């Protein structure tokens, strides 16, 4: 069996810096994607048009055959003037990270009200607001990593109500509550779903730090809700891989004092893996909408008309357990050591 | 400040076999405990009086200064006759493991009805039934490691109703639901609570496999319920450490295909750590009841009248990051690399 898919676009990817960036950026294309919506959580974060354009030039030098869509990191430095400047420079969106929730988000936001002038400008010029939709853990109020996303949803509703024309994307949704919240919003609000959240539940990252990411994979019923909305072919739910490379020593727990970075890396196997996972819950017929047309429509990024082809493999192909290396950098992908039933055939 | 505590008893500990057993058995005494209620999940499991007595002799040879209270592993091999024989031989209890839920529990039970003749005999001769209170994960029915314990509680209530005189201990309770369930039962039903479940929540084992155990630590509100029942000094809630040694390579996630064994090891630091944790939530005045008198009363194991003393250390003492070794075996305890504010002074 073969599939022909309109050029896919990954609407949420982390491409990092320096040697790690050189290693992982070509993996976007290797994984079947020629459009990448690039997250701004670098060190220091991308908070200006100037930085974003410099980063884009770096990425294009590493991989000229991918279209990089750039974002800014929401921070107090960001002004309405900078938003207008960014729009003119072709920057697509602004990413908001709640403080301390994920990699390099220490400078993230605490209250949205302070950013209302920025959001007003974004709404005017039609830029996209990308939300990492989790509140920080707070044991006193019983907020923890499993209810951090549902606890964020009132903020989403308030933003949507205040800025009804602002295009908002709730990133990497993981819960039934989030799916229902997005459905209840108007057409300006969409949602990315990662492929790993279509595969995992809490049982899979318990005692397995390589499956640990933020937001964490939730309960089986939440995964069911994510799968259902993909099977439904709802056009406001599409792929953002949240592919997030970390060196192996940051993903393993060699000692009790050696914590683990949150993040699952899928870029180099993304399209075949997505076909494999969608097939596992009988949603292969929704692949094109999920990985390509729905996201492209929301982001107003039409495809060039060309297709990418996938071929089914009887016994599958193995994902390398040792991962991929360049100089001193190594990344080991999700699904390492397991088999995928699809390959990119052209 | 000094504390004098009636000789503590650990009513749930794993002492393993062979070299690992030689390494960890003396740690019971090192951790301040001279009585240990020993779990039967060996390879093969302890299913007969003969095996239990042989295991007891092995443990006594390794550490003559600890009183070992022995248990049998509930399995189809166990008969009412064997129960009566075990009782005469001084064996205290029978441990039930739901199939596949924890270390070496593949032979665990699926349905309790088949064991009613055994429970009847246990009730007659006054042996204790120790329950690992979790049902296996089942994605189809949204059963996962975080609701596995609440989902088990109807089984507990049914057993208690059917065998009201049978002494039952729900082991290592982790949820508010379990605390309420135990309180609602009669005086024949008690509950062990580990010290690590008084310290951890789900956020602490996310991405940190060394803090991964079964049952997993739950939400902050659940930890609060455990702490509250200790502060209340409820006599049917007492310490069973569930101290469970595993070699470091089984606790770390060096590669994505290298899973992690469930278990947290606390034996060598148990009494000082317990004082430290109880002090952290203002329950130090409940230490003696929790680690000694409540469990001894339920198990009818009176103390010999001697006391153990703990001394407060201004700057604390560090728990060794490298753990403890004997020949080829190494175990790294919980709290490794952190400080504990109490030491055993005599």
XYZ file of N, CA, C and O in Angstrom, chain A residues 56-213:
632
model
N 16.543 32.340 11.877
C 16.028 31.781 10.619
C 17.161 31.608 9.599
O 17.261 30.561 8.942
N 18.032 32.597 9.512
C 19.156 32.516 8.565
C 20.064 31.336 8.922
O 20.549 30.610 8.039
N 20.280 31.144 10.220
C 21.095 30.005 10.667
C 20.461 28.681 10.248
O 21.132 27.784 9.721
N 19.160 28.579 10.459
C 18.457 27.342 10.127
C 18.473 27.087 8.625
O 18.694 25.953 8.170
N 18.266 28.144 7.857
C 18.238 27.995 6.391
C 19.603 27.595 5.840
O 19.700 26.900 4.836
N 20.646 28.052 6.512
C 22.001 27.678 6.087
C 22.224 26.176 6.335
O 22.823 25.478 5.519
N 21.709 25.699 7.464
C 21.861 24.279 7.792
C 20.993 23.419 6.869
O 21.434 22.380 6.386
N 19.779 23.870 6.617
C 18.847 23.052 5.819
C 18.044 23.958 4.883
O 16.955 24.428 5.230
N 18.591 24.196 3.677
C 17.942 25.142 2.752
C 16.597 24.637 2.201
O 15.849 25.429 1.633
N 16.308 23.358 2.370
C 15.112 22.804 1.739
C 13.892 22.743 2.647
O 12.907 22.082 2.332
N 13.997 23.410 3.790
C 12.839 23.498 4.683
C 12.425 24.953 4.798
O 13.273 25.851 4.853
N 11.114 25.180 4.802
C 10.588 26.521 5.044
C 10.402 26.683 6.557
O 9.634 25.923 7.168
N 11.122 27.643 7.139
C 11.050 27.850 8.578
C 10.109 29.008 8.893
O 10.322 30.136 8.419
N 9.096 28.727 9.661
C 8.159 29.758 10.108
C 8.560 30.133 11.532
O 8.655 29.263 12.404
N 8.783 31.428 11.745
C 9.431 31.855 12.983
C 8.428 32.435 13.993
O 7.381 32.959 13.627
N 8.851 32.344 15.263
C 8.030 32.839 16.371
C 8.880 33.660 17.336
O 10.103 33.527 17.376
N 8.197 34.472 18.105
C 8.849 35.214 19.192
C 8.400 34.636 20.535
O 7.327 34.030 20.633
N 9.216 34.891 21.551
C 8.952 34.406 22.907
C 8.277 35.538 23.669
O 8.843 36.624 23.793
N 7.066 35.306 24.143
C 6.337 36.356 24.858
C 7.071 36.727 26.142
O 7.316 35.868 26.992
N 7.430 37.974 26.259
C 8.171 38.456 27.431
C 7.937 39.954 27.560
O 7.453 40.597 26.621
N 8.260 40.518 28.720
C 8.011 41.957 28.909
C 8.742 42.843 27.899
O 8.352 43.978 27.687
N 9.770 42.315 27.253
C 10.484 43.107 26.250
C 9.649 43.345 24.995
O 9.955 44.241 24.192
N 8.648 42.511 24.804
C 7.881 42.561 23.554
C 6.865 43.714 23.589
O 6.031 43.791 24.491
N 6.923 44.589 22.574
C 6.027 45.744 22.516
C 5.120 45.648 21.301
O 5.415 44.922 20.346
N 3.998 46.390 21.295
C 3.161 46.438 20.092
C 3.955 46.875 18.861
O 3.732 46.341 17.763
N 4.893 47.801 19.020
C 5.727 48.214 17.889
C 6.540 47.050 17.333
O 6.667 46.871 16.120
N 7.085 46.253 18.256
C 7.884 45.102 17.828
C 7.013 44.072 17.112
O 7.461 43.431 16.154
N 5.768 43.951 17.563
C 4.817 43.045 16.891
C 4.619 43.477 15.439
O 4.688 42.651 14.511
N 4.390 44.777 15.218
C 4.176 45.267 13.849
C 5.429 45.059 12.990
O 5.351 44.661 11.827
N 6.573 45.268 13.624
C 7.847 45.059 12.926
C 8.008 43.564 12.568
O 8.419 43.214 11.455
N 7.661 42.719 13.536
C 7.786 41.264 13.318
C 6.879 40.817 12.179
O 7.283 40.022 11.317
N 5.656 41.316 12.182
C 4.697 40.941 11.134
C 5.260 41.289 9.755
O 5.227 40.454 8.831
N 5.783 42.515 9.653
C 6.345 42.941 8.359
C 7.506 42.056 7.926
O 7.734 41.833 6.734
N 8.241 41.543 8.928
C 9.410 40.692 8.622
C 9.009 39.246 8.348
O 9.872 38.393 8.136
N 7.692 38.949 8.405
C 7.247 37.593 8.069
C 7.195 36.627 9.241
O 7.016 35.419 9.056
N 7.363 37.151 10.445
C 7.262 36.276 11.622
C 5.787 35.971 11.865
O 4.922 36.841 11.739
N 5.500 34.719 12.212
C 4.124 34.241 12.189
C 3.429 34.343 13.548
O 2.239 34.640 13.625
N 4.152 34.020 14.618
C 3.461 33.913 15.897
C 4.316 34.298 17.088
O 5.506 34.598 16.978
N 3.653 34.265 18.245
C 4.294 34.567 19.523
C 3.939 33.429 20.479
O 2.766 33.072 20.617
N 4.972 32.893 21.138
C 4.742 31.741 22.015
C 4.768 32.171 23.471
O 5.695 32.855 23.899
N 3.767 31.723 24.190
C 3.687 32.034 25.617
C 3.955 30.786 26.449
O 3.323 29.747 26.240
N 4.909 30.896 27.363
C 5.229 29.809 28.294
C 4.898 30.230 29.715
O 5.421 31.251 30.176
N 4.068 29.470 30.413
C 3.917 29.763 31.845
C 5.261 29.569 32.543
O 6.000 28.637 32.225
N 5.550 30.407 33.472
C 6.859 30.432 34.125
C 7.222 29.073 34.758
O 6.470 28.510 35.536
N 8.391 28.581 34.378
C 8.937 27.408 35.051
C 8.329 26.079 34.643
O 8.687 25.049 35.188
N 7.444 26.063 33.655
C 6.756 24.812 33.345
C 7.569 23.892 32.442
O 7.520 22.689 32.566
N 8.361 24.456 31.529
C 9.066 23.579 30.593
C 10.466 24.101 30.304
O 10.914 25.061 30.916
N 11.174 23.433 29.375
C 12.560 23.764 29.068
C 12.738 25.249 28.735
O 12.037 25.778 27.890
N 13.673 25.889 29.402
C 13.995 27.302 29.172
C 12.781 28.217 29.271
O 12.641 29.160 28.503
N 11.886 27.945 30.211
C 10.726 28.818 30.348
C 10.753 29.614 31.646
O 9.737 30.122 32.086
N 11.928 29.708 32.268
C 12.014 30.460 33.522
C 11.579 31.907 33.350
O 11.108 32.549 34.275
N 11.766 32.420 32.134
C 11.374 33.802 31.884
C 9.945 33.922 31.380
O 9.537 34.977 30.917
N 9.185 32.833 31.461
C 7.821 32.812 30.931
C 6.875 33.733 31.686
O 7.237 34.342 32.675
N 5.658 33.771 31.235
C 4.715 34.757 31.737
C 4.012 34.288 33.010
O 3.931 33.105 33.293
N 3.510 35.217 33.786
C 2.724 34.877 34.962
C 1.285 35.362 34.849
O 0.365 34.731 35.313
N 1.119 36.516 34.238
C -0.230 37.051 34.101
C -0.382 37.603 32.697
O 0.513 38.257 32.160
N -1.522 37.310 32.073
C -1.711 37.750 30.695
C -2.110 39.213 30.578
O -1.845 39.838 29.550
N -2.755 39.769 31.600
C -3.267 41.138 31.499
C -2.177 42.125 31.064
O -2.424 43.036 30.263
N -0.980 41.909 31.574
C 0.120 42.823 31.233
C 0.421 42.817 29.738
O 0.995 43.769 29.207
N 0.021 41.740 29.050
C 0.326 41.612 27.628
C -0.836 42.015 26.720
O -0.750 41.862 25.500
N -1.897 42.534 27.295
C -3.064 42.853 26.466
C -2.732 43.829 25.323
O -3.222 43.638 24.195
N -1.905 44.850 25.557
C -1.559 45.718 24.407
C -0.841 44.949 23.292
O -1.063 45.211 22.101
N -0.001 43.994 23.688
C 0.694 43.165 22.685
C -0.318 42.295 21.933
O -0.276 42.196 20.695
N -1.243 41.683 22.673
C -2.254 40.831 22.023
C -3.151 41.662 21.097
O -3.556 41.194 20.028
N -3.464 42.876 21.524
C -4.258 43.795 20.703
C -3.551 44.036 19.366
O -4.165 43.946 18.292
N -2.259 44.309 19.437
C -1.473 44.528 18.221
C -1.427 43.258 17.379
O -1.541 43.304 16.142
N -1.267 42.111 18.027
C -1.237 40.834 17.300
C -2.556 40.587 16.582
O -2.581 40.103 15.444
N -3.652 40.900 17.258
C -4.971 40.733 16.648
C -5.110 41.658 15.432
O -5.601 41.242 14.379
N -4.616 42.889 15.571
C -4.688 43.859 14.476
C -3.934 43.393 13.237
O -4.420 43.496 12.115
N -2.723 42.889 13.462
C -1.890 42.525 12.299
C -2.048 41.052 11.922
O -1.414 40.575 10.991
N -2.889 40.341 12.669
C -3.161 38.925 12.401
C -1.936 38.031 12.600
O -1.534 37.277 11.720
N -1.333 38.139 13.787
C -0.309 37.160 14.180
C -0.956 36.132 15.102
O -1.997 36.368 15.712
N -0.316 34.970 15.216
C -0.868 33.850 15.983
C -0.258 33.823 17.393
O 0.954 34.009 17.557
N -1.115 33.591 18.377
C -0.645 33.406 19.754
C -0.601 31.910 20.052
O -1.627 31.216 19.993
N 0.582 31.410 20.376
C 0.763 29.994 20.692
C 0.883 29.828 22.193
O 1.784 30.385 22.818
N -0.007 29.043 22.760
C -0.046 28.920 24.215
C 0.471 27.562 24.680
O -0.055 26.511 24.279
N 1.485 27.584 25.555
C 1.787 26.372 26.332
C 0.770 26.386 27.473
O 0.898 27.158 28.409
N -0.225 25.539 27.377
C -1.386 25.643 28.250
C -1.290 24.833 29.525
O -2.078 23.910 29.728
N -0.370 25.208 30.392
C -0.282 24.581 31.716
C -0.025 25.656 32.759
O 0.710 26.607 32.498
N -0.619 25.471 33.926
C -0.259 26.330 35.053
C 0.807 25.611 35.864
O 0.893 24.383 35.849
N 1.647 26.367 36.586
C 2.702 25.716 37.390
C 2.112 24.888 38.533
O 1.048 25.213 39.065
N 2.808 23.820 38.894
C 2.378 22.992 40.022
C 2.358 23.819 41.298
O 3.166 24.732 41.482
N 1.408 23.491 42.161
C 1.231 24.220 43.415
C 0.553 23.248 44.390
O -0.671 23.099 44.391
N 1.378 22.588 45.207
C 0.863 21.514 46.063
C -0.223 22.030 47.008
O -1.201 21.329 47.274
N -0.088 23.264 47.472
C -1.065 23.809 48.418
C -2.475 23.805 47.817
O -3.462 23.612 48.523
N -2.548 24.054 46.526
C -3.850 24.074 45.863
C -4.117 22.820 45.023
O -4.979 22.838 44.141
N -3.351 21.766 45.311
C -3.525 20.488 44.615
C -3.387 20.620 43.099
O -4.030 19.905 42.341
N -2.522 21.523 42.670
C -2.204 21.618 41.240
C -0.928 20.821 41.000
O 0.082 21.022 41.672
N -0.989 19.907 40.056
C 0.131 19.014 39.769
C 0.184 18.790 38.264
O -0.669 19.305 37.521
N 1.180 18.025 37.811
C 1.398 17.917 36.371
C 0.254 17.240 35.628
O 0.180 17.356 34.419
N -0.648 16.575 36.349
C -1.745 15.904 35.642
C -3.004 16.752 35.518
O -3.861 16.469 34.679
N -3.132 17.779 36.345
C -4.281 18.677 36.155
C -3.833 20.091 35.746
O -4.638 21.020 35.728
N -2.550 20.232 35.403
C -2.009 21.550 35.036
C -2.663 22.094 33.766
O -2.841 23.304 33.626
N -3.007 21.214 32.836
C -3.626 21.673 31.588
C -5.108 22.038 31.770
O -5.509 23.149 31.389
N -5.921 21.148 32.347
C -7.316 21.568 32.610
C -7.391 22.864 33.430
O -8.275 23.696 33.190
N -6.444 23.032 34.362
C -6.457 24.248 35.197
C -6.123 25.498 34.397
O -6.405 26.615 34.826
N -5.492 25.309 33.228
C -5.145 26.454 32.381
C -6.313 26.910 31.516
O -6.367 28.076 31.093
N -7.239 26.025 31.233
C -8.257 26.295 30.209
C -9.085 27.561 30.458
O -9.430 28.248 29.490
N -9.398 27.912 31.712
C -10.104 29.200 31.901
C -9.319 30.398 31.344
O -9.928 31.345 30.841
N -7.974 30.334 31.401
C -7.176 31.424 30.810
C -7.384 31.486 29.302
O -7.492 32.567 28.712
N -7.434 30.303 28.675
C -7.679 30.246 27.229
C -9.024 30.892 26.885
O -9.112 31.731 25.973
N -10.062 30.497 27.619
C -11.400 31.035 27.324
C -11.431 32.549 27.496
O -12.040 33.256 26.697
N -10.755 33.021 28.549
C -10.765 34.467 28.804
C -10.044 35.223 27.674
O -10.527 36.263 27.196
N -8.917 34.683 27.229
C -8.180 35.321 26.128
C -9.026 35.344 24.855
O -9.090 36.355 24.151
N -9.665 34.217 24.574
C -10.478 34.120 23.358
C -11.648 35.106 23.418
O -11.988 35.750 22.421
N -12.247 35.233 24.601
C -13.376 36.152 24.762
C -12.922 37.612 24.610
O -13.608 38.428 23.997
N -11.747 37.902 25.164
C -11.228 39.273 25.127
C -10.727 39.639 23.733
O -10.852 40.786 23.304
N -10.145 38.667 23.043
C -9.592 38.909 21.707
C -10.179 37.896 20.715
O -9.486 36.990 20.257
N -11.454 38.083 20.370
C -12.126 37.050 19.559
C -11.536 36.890 18.163
O -11.679 35.822 17.563
N -10.882 37.936 17.631
C -10.295 37.806 16.288
C -8.841 37.348 16.325
O -8.235 37.071 15.287
N -8.264 37.274 17.526
C -6.870 36.813 17.654
C -6.806 35.310 17.394
O -7.526 34.534 18.036
N -5.969 34.915 16.451
C -5.798 33.473 16.230
C -4.929 32.899 17.344
O -3.828 33.381 17.610
N -5.466 31.897 18.005
C -4.795 31.279 19.153
C -4.641 29.786 18.886
O -5.565 29.140 18.402
N -3.469 29.244 19.219
C -3.277 27.787 19.156
C -2.917 27.284 20.548
O -1.915 27.713 21.130
N -3.746 26.415 21.081
C -3.375 25.704 22.298
C -2.423 24.592 21.877
O -2.793 23.703 21.113
N -1.192 24.659 22.361
C -0.178 23.714 21.894
C -0.250 22.388 22.650
O -0.571 22.348 23.833
N 0.103 21.333 21.923
C 0.247 19.970 22.472
C -0.814 19.636 23.528
O -0.483 19.320 24.669
N -2.082 19.684 23.112
C -3.167 19.337 24.031
C -3.092 17.855 24.402
O -2.730 17.019 23.575
N -3.435 17.553 25.640
C -3.275 16.176 26.137
C -4.519 15.641 26.842
O -4.512 14.487 27.270
N -5.557 16.458 26.981
C -6.692 16.038 27.816
C -8.024 16.144 27.063
O -8.179 16.947 26.145
N -8.966 15.351 27.516
C -10.329 15.474 26.999
C -10.862 16.881 27.260
O -11.542 17.472 26.407
N -10.540 17.420 28.432
C -11.004 18.770 28.776
C -10.510 19.789 27.752
O -11.249 20.700 27.357
N -9.259 19.655 27.316
C -8.711 20.599 26.342
C -9.403 20.446 24.990
O -9.726 21.432 24.327
N -9.637 19.209 24.570
C -10.317 18.972 23.295
C -11.700 19.632 23.318
O -12.090 20.327 22.373
N -12.410 19.434 24.421
C -13.755 20.018 24.517
C -13.687 21.552 24.554
O -14.530 22.230 23.955
N -12.686 22.086 25.240
C -12.533 23.543 25.322
C -12.291 24.144 23.939
O -12.884 25.165 23.576
N -11.422 23.500 23.158
C -11.114 24.020 21.815
C -12.347 23.952 20.923
O -12.677 24.894 20.210
N -13.043 22.830 20.990
C -14.256 22.693 20.183
C -15.269 23.792 20.507
O -15.972 24.275 19.628
N -15.319 24.162 21.797
C -16.298 25.160 22.242
C -15.910 26.573 21.810
O -16.722 27.490 21.889
N -14.669 26.764 21.363
C -14.221 28.099 20.932
C -14.613 28.327 19.465
O -15.010 27.401 18.763
N -14.443 29.569 19.045
C -14.719 29.910 17.659
C -13.601 29.478 16.728
O -12.611 28.874 17.161
N -13.751 29.824 15.446
C -12.813 29.360 14.427
C -11.421 29.957 14.537
O -10.505 29.511 13.840
N -11.262 30.967 15.373
C -9.927 31.546 15.530
C -9.056 30.743 16.494
O -7.888 31.063 16.674
N -9.624 29.740 17.141
C -8.851 28.956 18.122
C -8.663 27.528 17.623
O -9.637 26.834 17.308
N -7.402 27.096 17.573
C -7.075 25.744 17.142
C -6.163 25.078 18.172
O -5.888 25.647 19.244
N -5.669 23.917 17.811
C -5.002 23.073 18.789
C -4.017 22.162 18.075
O -4.381 21.539 17.075
N -2.786 22.082 18.566
C -1.887 21.044 18.055
C -1.955 19.832 18.968
O -2.180 19.945 20.175
N -1.758 18.681 18.351
C -1.678 17.412 19.088
C -0.424 16.708 18.593
O -0.213 16.580 17.387
N 0.411 16.272 19.519
C 1.640 15.576 19.121
C 1.313 14.127 18.793
O 0.307 13.577 19.252
N 2.211 13.492 18.052
C 1.985 12.074 17.762
C 2.258 11.223 18.998
O 1.587 10.211 19.235
N 3.202 11.668 19.854
C 3.482 10.826 21.035
C 2.330 10.845 22.028
O 2.109 9.870 22.737
N 1.563 11.955 22.060
C 0.402 11.953 22.952
C -0.751 11.106 22.404
O -1.684 10.780 23.140
N -0.674 10.757 21.126
C -1.640 9.802 20.570
C -1.248 8.363 20.899
O -2.040 7.435 20.713
N 0.010 8.198 21.360
C 0.514 6.841 21.633
C 0.581 6.521 23.126
O 0.341 5.390 23.530
N 0.912 7.503 23.949
C 1.271 7.237 25.358
C 0.140 7.558 26.326
O -0.732 8.371 26.041
N 0.211 6.930 27.508
C -0.572 7.361 28.665
C 0.383 7.467 29.850
O 1.577 7.143 29.731
N -0.145 7.872 30.984
C 0.671 8.016 32.200
C 1.433 6.733 32.522
O 2.570 6.789 33.011
N 0.854 5.589 32.254
C 1.557 4.336 32.553
C 2.863 4.209 31.773
O 3.758 3.478 32.206
N 2.963 4.874 30.645
C 4.143 4.716 29.799
C 5.341 5.555 30.239
O 6.471 5.243 29.886
N 5.078 6.643 30.958
C 6.238 7.427 31.430
C 6.542 7.165 32.897
O 7.570 7.637 33.409
N 5.716 6.401 33.562
C 6.017 6.006 34.944
C 7.236 5.100 34.927
O 7.195 4.025 34.334
N 8.327 5.531 35.534
C 9.535 4.717 35.539
C 10.236 4.658 34.201
O 11.148 3.863 34.005
N 9.864 5.486 33.261
C 10.530 5.514 31.951
C 10.710 6.971 31.516
O 9.845 7.567 30.862
N 11.852 7.526 31.914
C 12.088 8.967 31.747
C 12.185 9.367 30.273
O 11.965 10.531 29.939
N 12.496 8.442 29.395
C 12.555 8.773 27.963
C 11.177 9.122 27.413
O 11.074 9.792 26.383
N 10.133 8.673 28.069
C 8.769 9.009 27.651
C 8.215 10.213 28.416
O 7.023 10.509 28.320
N 9.080 10.889 29.150
C 8.649 12.032 29.956
C 8.742 13.316 29.145
O 9.785 13.629 28.562
N 7.645 14.035 29.067
C 7.609 15.314 28.373
C 6.599 16.193 29.089
O 5.858 15.729 29.954
